[in-house]
Coordinates of C-alpha atoms in Angstrom, one line a residue:
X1 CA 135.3 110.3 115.4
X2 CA 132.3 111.0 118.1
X3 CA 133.2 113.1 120.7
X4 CA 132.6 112.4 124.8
X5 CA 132.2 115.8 125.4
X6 CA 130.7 117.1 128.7
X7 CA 130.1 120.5 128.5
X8 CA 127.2 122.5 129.8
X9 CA 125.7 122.4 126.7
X10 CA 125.3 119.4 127.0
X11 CA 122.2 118.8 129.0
X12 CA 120.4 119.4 126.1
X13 CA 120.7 116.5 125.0
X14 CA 119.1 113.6 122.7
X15 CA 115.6 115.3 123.4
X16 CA 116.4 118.3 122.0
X17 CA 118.2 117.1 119.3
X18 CA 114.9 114.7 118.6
X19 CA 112.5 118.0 118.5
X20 CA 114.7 119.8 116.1
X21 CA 114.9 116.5 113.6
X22 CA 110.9 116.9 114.2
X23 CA 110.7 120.1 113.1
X24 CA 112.9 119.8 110.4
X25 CA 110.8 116.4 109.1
X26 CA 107.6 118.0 109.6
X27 CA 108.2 120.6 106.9
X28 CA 108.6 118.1 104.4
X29 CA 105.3 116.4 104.6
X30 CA 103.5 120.2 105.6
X31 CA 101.9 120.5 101.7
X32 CA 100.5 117.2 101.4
X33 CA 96.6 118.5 102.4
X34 CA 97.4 121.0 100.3
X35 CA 97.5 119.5 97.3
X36 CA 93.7 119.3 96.3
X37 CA 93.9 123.1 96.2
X38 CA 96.9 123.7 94.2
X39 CA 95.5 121.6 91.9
X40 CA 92.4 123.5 91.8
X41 CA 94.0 126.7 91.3
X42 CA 97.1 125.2 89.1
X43 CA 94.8 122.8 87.1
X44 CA 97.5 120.1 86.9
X45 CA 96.6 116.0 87.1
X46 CA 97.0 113.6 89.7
X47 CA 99.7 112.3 87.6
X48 CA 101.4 116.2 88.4
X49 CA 100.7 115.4 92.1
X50 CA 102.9 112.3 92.3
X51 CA 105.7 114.0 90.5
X52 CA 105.4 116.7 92.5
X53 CA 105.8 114.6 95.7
X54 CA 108.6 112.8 93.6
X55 CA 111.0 115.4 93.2
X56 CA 110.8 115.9 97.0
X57 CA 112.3 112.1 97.1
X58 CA 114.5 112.8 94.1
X59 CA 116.5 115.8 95.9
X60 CA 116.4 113.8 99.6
X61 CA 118.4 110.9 97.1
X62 CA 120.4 112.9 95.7
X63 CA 122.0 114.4 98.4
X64 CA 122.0 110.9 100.5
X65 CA 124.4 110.0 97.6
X66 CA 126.5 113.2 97.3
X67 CA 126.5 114.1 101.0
X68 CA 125.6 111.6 103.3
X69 CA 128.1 111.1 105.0
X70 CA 129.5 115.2 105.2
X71 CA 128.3 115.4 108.6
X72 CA 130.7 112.6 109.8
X73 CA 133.5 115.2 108.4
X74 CA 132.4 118.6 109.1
X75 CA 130.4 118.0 112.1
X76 CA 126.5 117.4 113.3
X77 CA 125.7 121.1 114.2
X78 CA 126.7 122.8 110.8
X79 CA 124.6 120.0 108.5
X80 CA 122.0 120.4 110.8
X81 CA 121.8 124.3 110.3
X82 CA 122.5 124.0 106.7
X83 CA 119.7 121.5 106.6
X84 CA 116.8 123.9 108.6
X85 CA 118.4 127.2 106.3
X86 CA 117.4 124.5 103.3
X87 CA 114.0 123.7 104.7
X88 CA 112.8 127.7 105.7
X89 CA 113.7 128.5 102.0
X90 CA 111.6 125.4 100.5
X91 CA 108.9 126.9 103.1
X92 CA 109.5 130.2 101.2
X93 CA 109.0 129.3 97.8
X94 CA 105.5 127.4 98.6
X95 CA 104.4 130.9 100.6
X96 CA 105.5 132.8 97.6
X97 CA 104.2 130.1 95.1
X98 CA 103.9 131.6 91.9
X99 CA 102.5 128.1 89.9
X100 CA 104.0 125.1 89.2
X101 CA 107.8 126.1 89.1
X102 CA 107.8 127.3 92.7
X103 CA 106.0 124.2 93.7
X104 CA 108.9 121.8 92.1
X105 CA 111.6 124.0 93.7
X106 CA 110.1 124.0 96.7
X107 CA 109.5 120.0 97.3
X108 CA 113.5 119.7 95.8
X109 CA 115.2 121.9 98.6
X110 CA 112.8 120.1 101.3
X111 CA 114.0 116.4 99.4
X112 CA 117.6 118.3 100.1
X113 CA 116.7 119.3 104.0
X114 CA 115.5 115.9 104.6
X115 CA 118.3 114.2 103.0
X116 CA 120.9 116.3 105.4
X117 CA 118.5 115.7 108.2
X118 CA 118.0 111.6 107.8
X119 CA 121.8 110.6 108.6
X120 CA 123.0 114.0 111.0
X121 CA 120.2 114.1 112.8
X122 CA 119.2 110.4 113.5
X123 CA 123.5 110.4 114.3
X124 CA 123.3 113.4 116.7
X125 CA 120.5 111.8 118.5
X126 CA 122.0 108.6 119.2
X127 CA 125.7 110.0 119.9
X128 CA 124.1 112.7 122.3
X129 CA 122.8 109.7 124.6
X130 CA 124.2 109.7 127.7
X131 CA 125.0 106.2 129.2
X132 CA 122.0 103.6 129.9
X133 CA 119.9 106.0 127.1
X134 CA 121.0 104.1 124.8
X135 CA 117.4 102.5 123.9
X136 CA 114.9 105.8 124.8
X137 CA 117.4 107.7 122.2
X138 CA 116.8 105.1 119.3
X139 CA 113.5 105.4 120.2
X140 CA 113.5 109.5 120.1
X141 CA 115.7 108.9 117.1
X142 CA 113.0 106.9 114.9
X143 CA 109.8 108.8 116.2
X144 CA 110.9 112.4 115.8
X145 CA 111.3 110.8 111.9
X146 CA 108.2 109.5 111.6
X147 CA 106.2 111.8 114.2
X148 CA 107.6 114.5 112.2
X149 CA 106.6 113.4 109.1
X150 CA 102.9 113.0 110.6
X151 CA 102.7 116.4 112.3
X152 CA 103.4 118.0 108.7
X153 CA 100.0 116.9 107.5
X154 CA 98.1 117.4 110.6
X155 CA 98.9 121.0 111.2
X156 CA 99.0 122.3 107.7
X157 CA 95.3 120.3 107.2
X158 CA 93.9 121.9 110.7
X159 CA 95.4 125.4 110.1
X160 CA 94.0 125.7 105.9
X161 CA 90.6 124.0 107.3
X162 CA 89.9 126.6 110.2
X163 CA 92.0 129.5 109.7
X164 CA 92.7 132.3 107.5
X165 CA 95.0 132.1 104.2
X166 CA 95.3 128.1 103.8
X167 CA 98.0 128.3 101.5
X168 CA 100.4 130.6 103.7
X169 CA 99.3 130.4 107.3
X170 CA 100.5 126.9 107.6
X171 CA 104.3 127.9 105.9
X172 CA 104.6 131.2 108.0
X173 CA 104.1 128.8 111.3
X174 CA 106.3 126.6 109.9
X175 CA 109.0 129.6 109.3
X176 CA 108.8 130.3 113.2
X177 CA 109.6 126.9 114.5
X178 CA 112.5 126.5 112.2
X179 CA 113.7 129.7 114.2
X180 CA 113.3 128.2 117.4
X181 CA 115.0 124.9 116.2
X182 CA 118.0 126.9 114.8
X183 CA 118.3 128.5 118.2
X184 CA 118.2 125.1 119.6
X185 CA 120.4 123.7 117.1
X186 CA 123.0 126.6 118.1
X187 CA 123.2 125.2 121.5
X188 CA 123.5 121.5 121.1
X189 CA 126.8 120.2 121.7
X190 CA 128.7 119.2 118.3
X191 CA 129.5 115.2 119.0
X192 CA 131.8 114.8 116.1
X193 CA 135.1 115.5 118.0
X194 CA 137.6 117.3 114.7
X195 CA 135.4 118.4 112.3
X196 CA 137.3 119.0 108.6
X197 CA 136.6 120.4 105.7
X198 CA 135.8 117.5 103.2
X199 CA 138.1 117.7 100.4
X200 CA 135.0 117.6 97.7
X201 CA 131.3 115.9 97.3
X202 CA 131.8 112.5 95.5
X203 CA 128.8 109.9 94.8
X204 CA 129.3 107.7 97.8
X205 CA 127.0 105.1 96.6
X206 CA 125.9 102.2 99.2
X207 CA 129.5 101.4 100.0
X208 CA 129.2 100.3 103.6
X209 CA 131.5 99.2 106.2
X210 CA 131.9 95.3 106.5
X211 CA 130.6 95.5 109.9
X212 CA 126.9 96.1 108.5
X213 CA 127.0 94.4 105.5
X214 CA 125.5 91.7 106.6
X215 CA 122.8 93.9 108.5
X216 CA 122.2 96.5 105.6
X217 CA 120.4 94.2 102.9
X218 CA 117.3 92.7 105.0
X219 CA 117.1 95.8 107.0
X220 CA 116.9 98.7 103.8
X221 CA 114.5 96.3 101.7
X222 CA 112.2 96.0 104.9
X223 CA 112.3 99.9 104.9
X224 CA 111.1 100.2 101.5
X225 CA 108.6 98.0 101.2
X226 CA 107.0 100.3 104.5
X227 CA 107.9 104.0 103.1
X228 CA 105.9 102.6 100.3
X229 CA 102.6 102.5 102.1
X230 CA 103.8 106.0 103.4
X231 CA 104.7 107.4 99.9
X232 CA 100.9 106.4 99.2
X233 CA 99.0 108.1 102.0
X234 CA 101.2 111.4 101.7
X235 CA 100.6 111.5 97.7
X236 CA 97.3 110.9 96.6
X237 CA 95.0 109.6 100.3
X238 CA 94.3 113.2 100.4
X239 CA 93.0 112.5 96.7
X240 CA 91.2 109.3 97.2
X241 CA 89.6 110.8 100.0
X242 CA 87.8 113.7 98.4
X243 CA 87.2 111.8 94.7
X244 CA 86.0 108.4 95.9
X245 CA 84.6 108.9 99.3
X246 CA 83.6 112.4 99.2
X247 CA 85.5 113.8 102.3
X248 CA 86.4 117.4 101.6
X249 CA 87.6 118.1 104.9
X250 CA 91.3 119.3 104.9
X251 CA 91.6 118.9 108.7
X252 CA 90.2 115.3 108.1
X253 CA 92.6 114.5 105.3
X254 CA 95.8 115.4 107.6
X255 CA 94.3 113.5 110.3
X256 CA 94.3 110.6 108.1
X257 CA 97.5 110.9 106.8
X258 CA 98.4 111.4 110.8
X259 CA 97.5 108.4 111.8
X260 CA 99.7 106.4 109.0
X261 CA 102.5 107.6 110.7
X262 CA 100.7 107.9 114.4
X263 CA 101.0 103.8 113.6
X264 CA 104.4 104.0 112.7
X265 CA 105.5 105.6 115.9
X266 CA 103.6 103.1 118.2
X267 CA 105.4 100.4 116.4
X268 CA 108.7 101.6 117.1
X269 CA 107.5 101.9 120.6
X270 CA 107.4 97.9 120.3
X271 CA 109.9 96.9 118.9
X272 CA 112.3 97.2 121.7
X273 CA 110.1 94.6 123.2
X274 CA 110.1 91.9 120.4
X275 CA 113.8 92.4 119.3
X276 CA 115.4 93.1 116.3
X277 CA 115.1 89.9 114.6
X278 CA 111.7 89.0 115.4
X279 CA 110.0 92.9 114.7
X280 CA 111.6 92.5 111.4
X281 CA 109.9 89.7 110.1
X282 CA 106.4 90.4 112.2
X283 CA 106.4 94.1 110.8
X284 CA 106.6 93.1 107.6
X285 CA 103.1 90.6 108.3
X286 CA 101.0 93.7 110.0
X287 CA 102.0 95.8 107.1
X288 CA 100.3 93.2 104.8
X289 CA 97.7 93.2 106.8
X290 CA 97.5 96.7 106.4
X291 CA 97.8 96.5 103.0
X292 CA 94.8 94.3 102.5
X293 CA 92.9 96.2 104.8
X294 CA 93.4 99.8 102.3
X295 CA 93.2 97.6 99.2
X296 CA 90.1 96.4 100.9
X297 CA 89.2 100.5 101.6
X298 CA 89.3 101.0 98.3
X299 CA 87.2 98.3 96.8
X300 CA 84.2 99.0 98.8
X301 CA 84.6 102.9 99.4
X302 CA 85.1 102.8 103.3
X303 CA 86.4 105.2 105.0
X304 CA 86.8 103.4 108.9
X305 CA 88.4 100.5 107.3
X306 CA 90.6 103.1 105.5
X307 CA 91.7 104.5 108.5
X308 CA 92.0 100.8 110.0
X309 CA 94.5 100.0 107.1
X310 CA 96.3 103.2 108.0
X311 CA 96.9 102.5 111.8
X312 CA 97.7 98.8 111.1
X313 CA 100.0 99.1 108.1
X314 CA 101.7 102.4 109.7
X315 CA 102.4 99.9 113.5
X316 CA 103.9 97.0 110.8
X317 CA 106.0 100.1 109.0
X318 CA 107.1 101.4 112.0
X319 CA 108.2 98.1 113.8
X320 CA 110.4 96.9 110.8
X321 CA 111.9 100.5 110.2
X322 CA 113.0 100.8 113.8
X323 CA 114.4 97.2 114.0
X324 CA 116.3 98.0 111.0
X325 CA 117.5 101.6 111.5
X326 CA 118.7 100.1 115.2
X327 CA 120.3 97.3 113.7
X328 CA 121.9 99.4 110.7
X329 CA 122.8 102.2 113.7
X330 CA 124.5 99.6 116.1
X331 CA 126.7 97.8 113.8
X332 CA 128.3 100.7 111.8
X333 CA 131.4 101.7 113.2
X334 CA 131.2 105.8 115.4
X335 CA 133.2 106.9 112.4
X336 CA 131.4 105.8 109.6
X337 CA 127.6 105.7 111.6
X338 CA 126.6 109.5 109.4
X339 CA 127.0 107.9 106.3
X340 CA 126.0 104.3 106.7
X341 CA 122.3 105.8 107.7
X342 CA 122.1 107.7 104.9
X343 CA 122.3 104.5 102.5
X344 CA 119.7 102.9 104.7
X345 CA 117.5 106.4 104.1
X346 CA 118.2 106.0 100.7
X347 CA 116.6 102.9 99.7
X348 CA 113.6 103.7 102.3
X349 CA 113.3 106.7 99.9
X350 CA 113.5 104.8 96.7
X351 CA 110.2 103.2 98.5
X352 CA 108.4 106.2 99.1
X353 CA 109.2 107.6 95.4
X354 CA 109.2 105.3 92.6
X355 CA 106.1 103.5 93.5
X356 CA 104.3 106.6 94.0
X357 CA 104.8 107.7 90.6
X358 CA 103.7 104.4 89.2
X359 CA 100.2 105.0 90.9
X360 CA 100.4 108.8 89.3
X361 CA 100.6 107.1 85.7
X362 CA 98.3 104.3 86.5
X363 CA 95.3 106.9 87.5
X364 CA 96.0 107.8 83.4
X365 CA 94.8 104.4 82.8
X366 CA 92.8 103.1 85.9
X367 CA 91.5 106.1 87.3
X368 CA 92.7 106.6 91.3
X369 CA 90.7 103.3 92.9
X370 CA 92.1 101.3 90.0
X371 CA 95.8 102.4 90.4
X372 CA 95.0 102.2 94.4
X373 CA 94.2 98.5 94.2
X374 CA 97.2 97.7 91.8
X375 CA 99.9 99.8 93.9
X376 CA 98.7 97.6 97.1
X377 CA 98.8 94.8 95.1
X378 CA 102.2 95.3 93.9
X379 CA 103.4 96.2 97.7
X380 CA 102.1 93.2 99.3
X381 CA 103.9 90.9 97.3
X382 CA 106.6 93.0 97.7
X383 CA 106.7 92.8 101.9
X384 CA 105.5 89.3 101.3
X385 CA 109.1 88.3 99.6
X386 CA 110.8 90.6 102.1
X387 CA 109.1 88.8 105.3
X388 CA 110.1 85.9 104.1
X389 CA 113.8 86.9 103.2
X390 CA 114.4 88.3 106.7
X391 CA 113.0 85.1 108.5
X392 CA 115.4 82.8 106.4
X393 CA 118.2 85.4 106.7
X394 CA 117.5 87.8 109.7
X395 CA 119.5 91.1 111.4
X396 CA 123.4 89.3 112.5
X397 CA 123.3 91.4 115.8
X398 CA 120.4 91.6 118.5
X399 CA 119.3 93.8 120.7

């Protein structure tokens, strides 16, 4: 049960709540620039790189199914903390990388932080909304994902371009604002009004309430046909870039990777303004569009229509995922709401995993523009089917 609490805490509020879900997020995408040099001083194959970026999506699902829904028992605040001690020790083990181990236990405990963070932090957000905030919060709620997720890149690829000790710097920074969320996280307000002590983790599965169901299905498969275009750009753009096009800039590859998810925030900012039913189906269209637009990168080595297909296929992600998540988010029961986000994370993170891996064994075979132009291949048929499913059968509820 959400609490109605009005204590001096707080005025914190959804912001703050938003900025520590940002920190938390942007931690998990913080390597991806990275990569190039690990694999330089590793010596390990793009093929190592996907599954390296997989395991991060492994441990995310992993906890999604075993603890989900544990913030809707014990309480926002303590998943939250748990979640930020998870991602300052995944921060830890790339700044004390020691080869490949450390790298794979690393991206697990970030998969775990973000899987705590998806459902109690996009829940604290939303419950922490005072009255007629309602909308601005599910906005907060679905760009402090996503912003997050693009800030990782962008930092990590400025800080090892122009400063000292590109493999540390950018994790030592990261250390500190994890402190200052923690602190922040310490004085939020807990929203869930008796917390308990969950008997024990069990697989929860998708099991939703029958309020959603008939939200859920068009929603999740929306969400990952887009975290598939994101799964690509945080894997192996960073690769493409430097084999293919011959950019060698790190600041320039987080940039890129930036503005995937730069698009995907702008089109969250417009869905509000199409409504749920019609973003759904129209997302899904600019993402193909996007789509064809990297394919097309690809095909003729260009980096400015690169970036084009970045910006347009991140605005069709974003516009879809927000028009789910808020559809998903208003229809599950206060009690339940922790849990029911989590499944919807879950199959966006099926998207951003298994593909990904796909185009890792592909390069085996077609070398990286080869698997490139399959992978977008695959996905546009893929969002294709979906746009179509959610015309025929779109979102129950409306905004």
């Amino acid at each position: 049960m959400v609490t109605d609490r009005t204590g001096g805490r707080r005025r914190l509020g959804y912001p703050v709540a938003a900025g520590v879900f940002a920190v938390g997020m942007a931690g998990t995408t913080l390597p991806t620039p990275l990569y190039g040099l690990y694999r330089a001083q590793l010596g390990f194959s793009e093929l190592m790189v996907t599954v390296v970026f997989a395991v991060y999506a492994l441990g995310v699902i992993t906890v999604l199914l075993l603890a989900g829904n544990v913030s809707d028992d014990v309480g926002r605040r303590p998943v939250l903390l748990v979640a930020l001690g998870l991602s300052a020790a995944s921060a830890l083990c790339f700044l004390f990388e020691g080869g490949l181990p450390m790298l794979l236990l690393g991206r697990v405990l970030s998969g775990f932080a973000a899987g705590l963070f998806s459902g109690a932090a996009t829940a604290t957000v939303l419950e922490l909304a005072g009255p007629g905030q309602e909308v601005r919060a599910g906005f907060a709620a679905t760009a402090a994902n996503m912003g997050g997720l693009g800030c990782g890149p962008l930092l990590s690829g400025l800080l090892a371009q122009y400063a000292p000790w590109p493999l540390r710097l950018p994790f030592v920074v990261h250390l500190a604002l994890l402190a200052l969320a923690a602190v922040a996280t310490w004085l939020l307000p807990e929203t869930v009004a008796r917390p308990h002590r969950p008997r024990a983790l069990r697989p929860q599965g998708l099991k939703l309430p029958p309020e959603v169901r008939g939200v859920f299905a068009p929603s999740a498969v929306a969400a990952f046909a887009g975290f598939s275009l994101l799964g690509l750009f945080t894997a192996v753009a960073p690769s493409f870039l430097g084999q293919t096009l011959g950019v060698h800039n790190l600041a320039l590859d987080g940039l890129i990777v930036f503005t995937v998810f730069l698009g995907s925030t702008t089109g969250q900012s417009l869905t509000e303004r199409i409504g749920t039913r019609r973003a759904l189906p129209f997302g899904c269209l600019v993402l193909v569009v996007g789509l064809v637009l990297v394919a097309t990168s690809l095909a003729v080595e260009s980096l400015p229509v690169l970036v084009t297909g970045a910006v347009c296929g991140g605005i069709g992600q974003g516009l879809a995922f927000r028009a789910g998540l808020t559809a998903v988010g208003r229809a599950a029961p206060a009690a339940h709401r922790g849990g029911t986000i989590s499944a919807f994370f879950l199959v966006a993170y099926l998207g951003i995993s298994l593909p990904v891996v796909g185009v890792g064994a592909l390069t085996l075979v077609l070398g990286l523009r080869g698997a490139g132009l399959t992978f977008s291949a695959c996905v546009i048929v893929l969002t294709v089917a979906v746009g179509l499913y959610v015309l025929r059968r779109p979102p129950q509820r409306e905004d």
